[in-house]
Amino acid sequence: MIVYHLAAITIAYFIDMLVGDPPHWPHPVRWIGSLISVFEKCLNKGKKKRLKGLAMLLVILLIVFLIVLLLVVISYQIHPIVGIAIESIIIATTIARKSLKEASLDVYGPLERGDLACARKKLSYIVGRDTDRLNEGEIARGAIETVAENTSDGVTAPLFWALIGGAPLAMVYRATNTCDSMVGYVNERYKDFGWASAKWDDVLNWIPSRLTGIIMIIGTKPVRIEYRKAWMILFRDAMKHPSPNSGWGEAAVAAILGIQLGGINYYKGIVSNRATMGDPINPIQAGHILLANRILDKTVFLFLLFLWIGGMIVELAFTWIKSSAPF
């Protein structure tokens, strides 16, 4: 079964590379988002909001898991090729490498032309911070941080869970991530109701985010610093991020590019002073967005290779155990 998962993951990687997420095509994440909205409106009121938020999360994950599991089981019963095909399509909907690159390049294009107003507007589509007064470096920083953070959230984490449990677990991860993105905010409305979604998203991202940061450093030669220094920056700065996972991608990208991420952001006019990641060896420029995307491409390819190596080792181990068992 692991070999089937690996085949489906690889096909999904190429589907996303070629097709991505066309805006007018039906997409499971939109359906999950609609379901979350219904539950949130019905349950996010009165007392025991944490318990209600947990109930919402469990029900949504159970629905998603059972539907995808049923589709996959039926597909494999028809024929393994049909099963791999269906799994690959489902897994492709859980990853967003192409759309992540396109979103950052939408910022890069006008920024490179000197059209800061357009670049600020494009950036506002992918970040929550205020963008109306950002200069070139701050605009580029926002795009780079988005690519760095979402390399794990949007690509490698769902691939990791796809290896562990195929399309059902990949979609469970994506449903968890969608819950977190919709209700996992620390504000008056969601701090209790979204608590379970935020915490479970942290749990599911814990291993993939760290693997991603490590693979980033392994796969891309740092600019103007030695590998030893890059490793030091990664482990020095990764845990400074407010999220227990997001800092691994940001610290790795900052170390590789010799730039400093983090710092001051504004949210609805309110200042937020985040810890900095990396050393300011090079001033941040528009071109660093392209370099961040190159890191994304290399990391995803190497992560896929890592999954193949790990998966085949496990498969061979299971085969050996079965053949050696006395019963």
Short mmCIF file of C-alpha atoms in Angstrom, two decimals:
data_model
loop_
_atom_site.label_atom_id
_atom_site.label_comp_id
_atom_site.label_asym_id
_atom_site.label_seq_id
_atom_site.Cartn_x
_atom_site.Cartn_y
_atom_site.Cartn_z
CA MET A 1 0.00 0.00 0.00
CA ILE A 2 2.92 2.38 0.70
CA VAL A 3 4.06 2.00 -2.90
CA TYR A 4 0.57 2.95 -4.07
CA HIS A 5 0.64 6.02 -1.82
CA LEU A 6 4.05 7.00 -3.20
CA ALA A 7 2.83 6.63 -6.77
CA ALA A 8 -0.26 8.73 -6.00
CA ILE A 9 1.84 11.39 -4.23
CA THR A 10 4.19 11.67 -7.20
CA ILE A 11 1.34 11.97 -9.71
CA ALA A 12 -0.33 14.55 -7.44
CA TYR A 13 2.93 16.55 -7.42
CA PHE A 14 2.87 16.75 -11.22
CA ILE A 15 -0.88 17.46 -11.36
CA ASP A 16 -0.39 20.45 -9.07
CA MET A 17 2.66 21.56 -11.06
CA LEU A 18 0.69 21.56 -14.32
CA VAL A 19 -2.84 22.47 -13.23
CA GLY A 20 -2.71 24.00 -9.76
CA ASP A 21 -6.03 25.25 -8.39
CA PRO A 22 -8.06 26.77 -11.25
CA PRO A 23 -10.33 29.37 -9.59
CA HIS A 24 -13.59 28.22 -11.17
CA TRP A 25 -13.12 24.48 -10.73
CA PRO A 26 -14.88 22.67 -7.85
CA HIS A 27 -12.52 22.20 -4.94
CA PRO A 28 -12.92 20.18 -1.69
CA VAL A 29 -11.40 22.96 0.42
CA ARG A 30 -14.22 25.31 -0.63
CA TRP A 31 -16.77 22.71 0.41
CA ILE A 32 -14.99 22.20 3.72
CA GLY A 33 -14.91 25.97 4.22
CA SER A 34 -18.66 26.19 3.64
CA LEU A 35 -19.23 23.43 6.20
CA ILE A 36 -17.03 25.22 8.74
CA SER A 37 -19.01 28.43 8.21
CA VAL A 38 -22.28 26.63 8.94
CA PHE A 39 -20.93 25.06 12.14
CA GLU A 40 -19.34 28.33 13.26
CA LYS A 41 -22.58 30.27 12.90
CA CYS A 42 -24.53 27.63 14.80
CA LEU A 43 -22.06 26.83 17.59
CA ASN A 44 -19.89 29.90 18.22
CA LYS A 45 -22.19 31.45 20.78
CA GLY A 46 -23.03 31.18 24.46
CA LYS A 47 -20.90 29.20 26.89
CA LYS A 48 -18.48 26.26 26.51
CA LYS A 49 -17.06 27.59 23.24
CA ARG A 50 -13.91 25.47 23.51
CA LEU A 51 -15.98 22.30 23.77
CA LYS A 52 -18.17 23.40 20.86
CA GLY A 53 -15.12 24.24 18.76
CA LEU A 54 -13.66 20.82 19.52
CA ALA A 55 -16.95 19.16 18.55
CA MET A 56 -16.97 21.06 15.25
CA LEU A 57 -13.42 20.00 14.48
CA LEU A 58 -14.07 16.33 15.27
CA VAL A 59 -17.28 16.18 13.23
CA ILE A 60 -15.71 17.86 10.19
CA LEU A 61 -12.61 15.65 10.29
CA LEU A 62 -14.74 12.53 10.67
CA ILE A 63 -16.97 13.50 7.73
CA VAL A 64 -13.96 14.29 5.53
CA PHE A 65 -12.09 11.13 6.51
CA LEU A 66 -15.03 8.78 5.94
CA ILE A 67 -16.00 10.28 2.57
CA VAL A 68 -12.44 10.16 1.21
CA LEU A 69 -11.82 6.71 2.68
CA LEU A 70 -14.97 5.38 1.00
CA LEU A 71 -13.94 6.84 -2.36
CA VAL A 72 -10.43 5.41 -2.09
CA VAL A 73 -11.54 1.93 -0.97
CA ILE A 74 -14.10 1.65 -3.77
CA SER A 75 -11.51 2.86 -6.29
CA TYR A 76 -8.92 0.28 -5.26
CA GLN A 77 -11.54 -2.46 -5.34
CA ILE A 78 -12.18 -1.61 -9.00
CA HIS A 79 -8.46 -1.75 -9.84
CA PRO A 80 -5.20 -0.54 -8.26
CA ILE A 81 -4.62 1.83 -11.19
CA VAL A 82 -8.05 3.38 -10.63
CA GLY A 83 -7.25 3.67 -6.92
CA ILE A 84 -3.93 5.40 -7.56
CA ALA A 85 -5.58 7.75 -10.05
CA ILE A 86 -8.35 8.77 -7.62
CA GLU A 87 -5.88 9.13 -4.74
CA SER A 88 -3.55 11.29 -6.82
CA ILE A 89 -6.39 13.64 -7.80
CA ILE A 90 -7.54 13.98 -4.19
CA ILE A 91 -3.99 14.52 -2.88
CA ALA A 92 -3.39 17.14 -5.59
CA THR A 93 -6.26 19.19 -4.14
CA THR A 94 -4.50 19.26 -0.75
CA ILE A 95 -1.26 20.83 -2.02
CA ALA A 96 -0.79 24.37 -3.31
CA ARG A 97 2.72 24.74 -4.67
CA LYS A 98 1.66 26.26 -8.00
CA SER A 99 -0.84 28.71 -6.48
CA LEU A 100 1.67 29.72 -3.79
CA LYS A 101 4.27 30.54 -6.44
CA GLU A 102 1.75 32.41 -8.57
CA ALA A 103 0.56 34.48 -5.61
CA SER A 104 4.10 35.56 -4.75
CA LEU A 105 4.95 36.28 -8.40
CA ASP A 106 1.83 38.44 -8.62
CA VAL A 107 3.56 40.61 -6.01
CA TYR A 108 6.98 40.37 -7.67
CA GLY A 109 5.79 41.57 -11.12
CA PRO A 110 4.53 45.05 -10.17
CA LEU A 111 7.23 45.40 -7.50
CA GLU A 112 9.95 44.86 -10.13
CA ARG A 113 8.25 47.45 -12.38
CA GLY A 114 8.20 49.97 -9.55
CA ASP A 115 4.39 49.90 -9.23
CA LEU A 116 4.27 49.84 -5.43
CA ALA A 117 0.52 50.53 -5.26
CA CYS A 118 -0.27 47.41 -7.29
CA ALA A 119 2.31 45.33 -5.39
CA ARG A 120 0.78 46.39 -2.06
CA LYS A 121 -2.68 45.41 -3.30
CA LYS A 122 -1.48 41.99 -4.51
CA LEU A 123 0.31 41.41 -1.22
CA SER A 124 -2.86 42.22 0.73
CA TYR A 125 -4.48 39.16 -0.89
CA ILE A 126 -2.04 36.77 0.79
CA VAL A 127 -1.15 38.40 4.13
CA GLY A 128 -3.19 39.70 7.04
CA ARG A 129 -1.00 42.72 7.79
CA ASP A 130 -1.65 46.28 6.64
CA THR A 131 0.06 46.84 3.30
CA ASP A 132 -0.97 50.36 2.28
CA ARG A 133 2.27 52.05 3.45
CA LEU A 134 4.88 49.35 2.90
CA ASN A 135 8.08 50.16 1.00
CA GLU A 136 9.74 47.83 -1.52
CA GLY A 137 11.68 45.87 1.07
CA GLU A 138 8.67 45.37 3.33
CA ILE A 139 6.49 44.28 0.41
CA ALA A 140 9.12 41.76 -0.65
CA ARG A 141 9.47 40.58 2.95
CA GLY A 142 5.74 39.85 3.14
CA ALA A 143 5.84 37.77 -0.04
CA ILE A 144 8.99 35.89 1.03
CA GLU A 145 7.53 35.11 4.47
CA THR A 146 4.38 33.78 2.80
CA VAL A 147 6.38 31.43 0.57
CA ALA A 148 8.64 30.33 3.42
CA GLU A 149 5.84 29.63 5.89
CA ASN A 150 3.50 27.95 3.42
CA THR A 151 6.09 25.63 1.92
CA SER A 152 5.24 23.35 4.84
CA ASP A 153 1.59 24.30 5.43
CA GLY A 154 0.64 24.21 1.77
CA VAL A 155 2.86 21.53 0.26
CA THR A 156 5.14 19.31 2.31
CA ALA A 157 2.82 18.69 5.27
CA PRO A 158 -0.06 17.27 3.19
CA LEU A 159 2.47 15.16 1.24
CA PHE A 160 3.85 13.85 4.53
CA TRP A 161 0.42 12.80 5.77
CA ALA A 162 -0.40 11.34 2.36
CA LEU A 163 2.52 8.95 2.81
CA ILE A 164 1.33 8.00 6.30
CA GLY A 165 -2.32 7.43 5.41
CA GLY A 166 -2.94 8.16 1.75
CA ALA A 167 -5.58 10.57 0.50
CA PRO A 168 -7.79 10.25 3.63
CA LEU A 169 -5.09 11.59 5.97
CA ALA A 170 -3.95 14.19 3.44
CA MET A 171 -7.48 15.54 3.31
CA VAL A 172 -7.82 15.37 7.11
CA TYR A 173 -4.70 17.54 7.29
CA ARG A 174 -6.13 19.99 4.77
CA ALA A 175 -9.45 20.12 6.65
CA THR A 176 -7.58 20.83 9.90
CA ASN A 177 -5.56 23.56 8.21
CA THR A 178 -8.75 25.08 6.78
CA CYS A 179 -10.38 25.08 10.23
CA ASP A 180 -7.32 26.80 11.66
CA SER A 181 -7.24 29.41 8.89
CA MET A 182 -10.93 30.22 9.40
CA VAL A 183 -11.40 30.09 13.19
CA GLY A 184 -7.92 29.69 14.71
CA TYR A 185 -7.44 33.36 15.55
CA VAL A 186 -6.53 34.73 18.96
CA ASN A 187 -9.23 37.38 19.13
CA GLU A 188 -12.45 37.92 21.01
CA ARG A 189 -14.58 35.97 18.55
CA TYR A 190 -12.38 32.92 17.99
CA LYS A 191 -9.88 32.58 20.84
CA ASP A 192 -11.99 29.89 22.55
CA PHE A 193 -14.00 28.45 19.67
CA GLY A 194 -10.93 28.07 17.44
CA TRP A 195 -8.60 26.81 20.18
CA ALA A 196 -8.89 23.11 19.27
CA SER A 197 -8.43 23.79 15.54
CA ALA A 198 -5.29 25.86 16.14
CA LYS A 199 -3.76 23.32 18.53
CA TRP A 200 -4.47 20.31 16.30
CA ASP A 201 -3.02 22.15 13.31
CA ASP A 202 0.13 22.74 15.37
CA VAL A 203 0.32 19.02 16.17
CA LEU A 204 -0.07 17.91 12.54
CA ASN A 205 2.53 20.43 11.34
CA TRP A 206 5.14 19.72 14.04
CA ILE A 207 7.15 17.04 12.17
CA PRO A 208 6.66 18.32 8.57
CA SER A 209 7.68 21.88 9.41
CA ARG A 210 10.95 20.77 10.99
CA LEU A 211 11.72 18.36 8.17
CA THR A 212 11.00 21.15 5.69
CA GLY A 213 13.34 23.63 7.36
CA ILE A 214 16.12 21.05 7.52
CA ILE A 215 15.65 20.01 3.88
CA MET A 216 15.71 23.67 2.83
CA ILE A 217 19.18 24.09 4.30
CA ILE A 218 20.39 20.76 2.90
CA GLY A 219 19.08 21.47 -0.59
CA THR A 220 20.12 25.08 -1.20
CA LYS A 221 23.57 26.60 -0.79
CA PRO A 222 23.41 29.64 1.50
CA VAL A 223 24.26 33.07 0.07
CA ARG A 224 27.46 34.63 1.49
CA ILE A 225 27.58 32.46 4.61
CA GLU A 226 28.83 28.96 5.37
CA TYR A 227 26.52 26.00 5.92
CA ARG A 228 27.54 25.88 9.57
CA LYS A 229 26.33 29.46 10.05
CA ALA A 230 23.05 28.68 8.24
CA TRP A 231 22.39 25.73 10.55
CA MET A 232 23.09 27.92 13.55
CA ILE A 233 20.61 30.55 12.35
CA LEU A 234 17.94 27.89 11.72
CA PHE A 235 18.11 26.43 15.22
CA ARG A 236 18.67 29.83 16.83
CA ASP A 237 15.68 31.57 15.27
CA ALA A 238 13.09 28.92 14.36
CA MET A 239 11.43 28.90 17.77
CA LYS A 240 11.26 32.70 18.02
CA HIS A 241 8.15 32.72 15.82
CA PRO A 242 4.76 33.02 17.62
CA SER A 243 3.77 29.78 15.88
CA PRO A 244 5.63 26.64 17.02
CA ASN A 245 6.01 25.58 13.37
CA SER A 246 6.07 28.57 11.01
CA GLY A 247 9.49 29.75 12.13
CA TRP A 248 11.26 26.72 10.67
CA GLY A 249 10.57 27.70 7.07
CA GLU A 250 11.13 31.40 7.66
CA ALA A 251 14.38 30.93 9.58
CA ALA A 252 15.71 28.55 6.92
CA VAL A 253 14.89 30.90 4.03
CA ALA A 254 16.33 33.88 5.91
CA ALA A 255 19.54 31.95 6.59
CA ILE A 256 19.91 30.79 2.98
CA LEU A 257 19.29 34.22 1.45
CA GLY A 258 21.29 36.15 4.04
CA ILE A 259 18.32 38.39 4.86
CA GLN A 260 16.33 39.20 7.96
CA LEU A 261 12.62 38.35 8.13
CA GLY A 262 10.15 39.26 10.85
CA GLY A 263 10.12 42.60 12.62
CA ILE A 264 7.38 45.20 12.78
CA ASN A 265 3.97 44.63 11.14
CA TYR A 266 0.73 46.55 11.49
CA TYR A 267 -2.68 44.90 11.75
CA LYS A 268 -5.61 47.32 11.39
CA GLY A 269 -3.29 50.08 12.54
CA ILE A 270 -2.06 48.19 15.61
CA VAL A 271 1.68 47.54 15.76
CA SER A 272 2.93 43.97 16.15
CA ASN A 273 6.65 43.61 16.81
CA ARG A 274 7.61 40.07 15.83
CA ALA A 275 10.98 38.50 16.54
CA THR A 276 13.45 38.72 13.67
CA MET A 277 14.71 35.69 11.74
CA GLY A 278 18.16 35.58 10.17
CA ASP A 279 20.94 38.15 9.96
CA PRO A 280 20.60 41.28 7.78
CA ILE A 281 23.58 40.51 5.55
CA ASN A 282 21.72 41.55 2.37
CA PRO A 283 18.95 44.18 2.10
CA ILE A 284 15.66 42.59 1.05
CA GLN A 285 14.82 43.25 -2.60
CA ALA A 286 12.20 42.12 -5.10
CA GLY A 287 14.60 39.55 -6.56
CA HIS A 288 14.61 37.66 -3.28
CA ILE A 289 11.02 36.60 -4.02
CA LEU A 290 12.32 34.66 -7.04
CA LEU A 291 15.06 33.10 -4.91
CA ALA A 292 12.48 32.10 -2.26
CA ASN A 293 10.50 30.34 -4.98
CA ARG A 294 13.62 28.48 -6.10
CA ILE A 295 14.04 27.29 -2.52
CA LEU A 296 10.39 26.19 -2.58
CA ASP A 297 10.91 24.17 -5.77
CA LYS A 298 14.08 22.47 -4.55
CA THR A 299 12.63 21.73 -1.14
CA VAL A 300 9.45 20.13 -2.47
CA PHE A 301 11.42 17.97 -4.91
CA LEU A 302 13.85 16.84 -2.19
CA PHE A 303 10.98 16.26 0.24
CA LEU A 304 9.33 14.02 -2.36
CA LEU A 305 12.62 12.14 -2.74
CA PHE A 306 12.84 11.84 1.05
CA LEU A 307 9.32 10.35 1.15
CA TRP A 308 10.26 7.80 -1.52
CA ILE A 309 13.39 6.73 0.36
CA GLY A 310 11.61 6.56 3.71
CA GLY A 311 8.56 4.85 2.24
CA MET A 312 10.60 2.19 0.44
CA ILE A 313 12.63 1.48 3.57
CA VAL A 314 9.41 0.91 5.51
CA GLU A 315 7.96 -1.22 2.70
CA LEU A 316 11.08 -3.41 2.55
CA ALA A 317 11.08 -3.72 6.34
CA PHE A 318 7.46 -4.91 6.37
CA THR A 319 8.18 -7.35 3.54
CA TRP A 320 11.16 -8.79 5.41
CA ILE A 321 9.18 -9.11 8.66
CA LYS A 322 6.35 -10.94 6.88
CA SER A 323 8.72 -13.31 5.10
CA SER A 324 10.63 -14.02 8.32
CA ALA A 325 7.61 -14.54 10.54
CA PRO A 326 7.23 -18.20 11.68
CA PHE A 327 3.43 -18.06 11.36
#
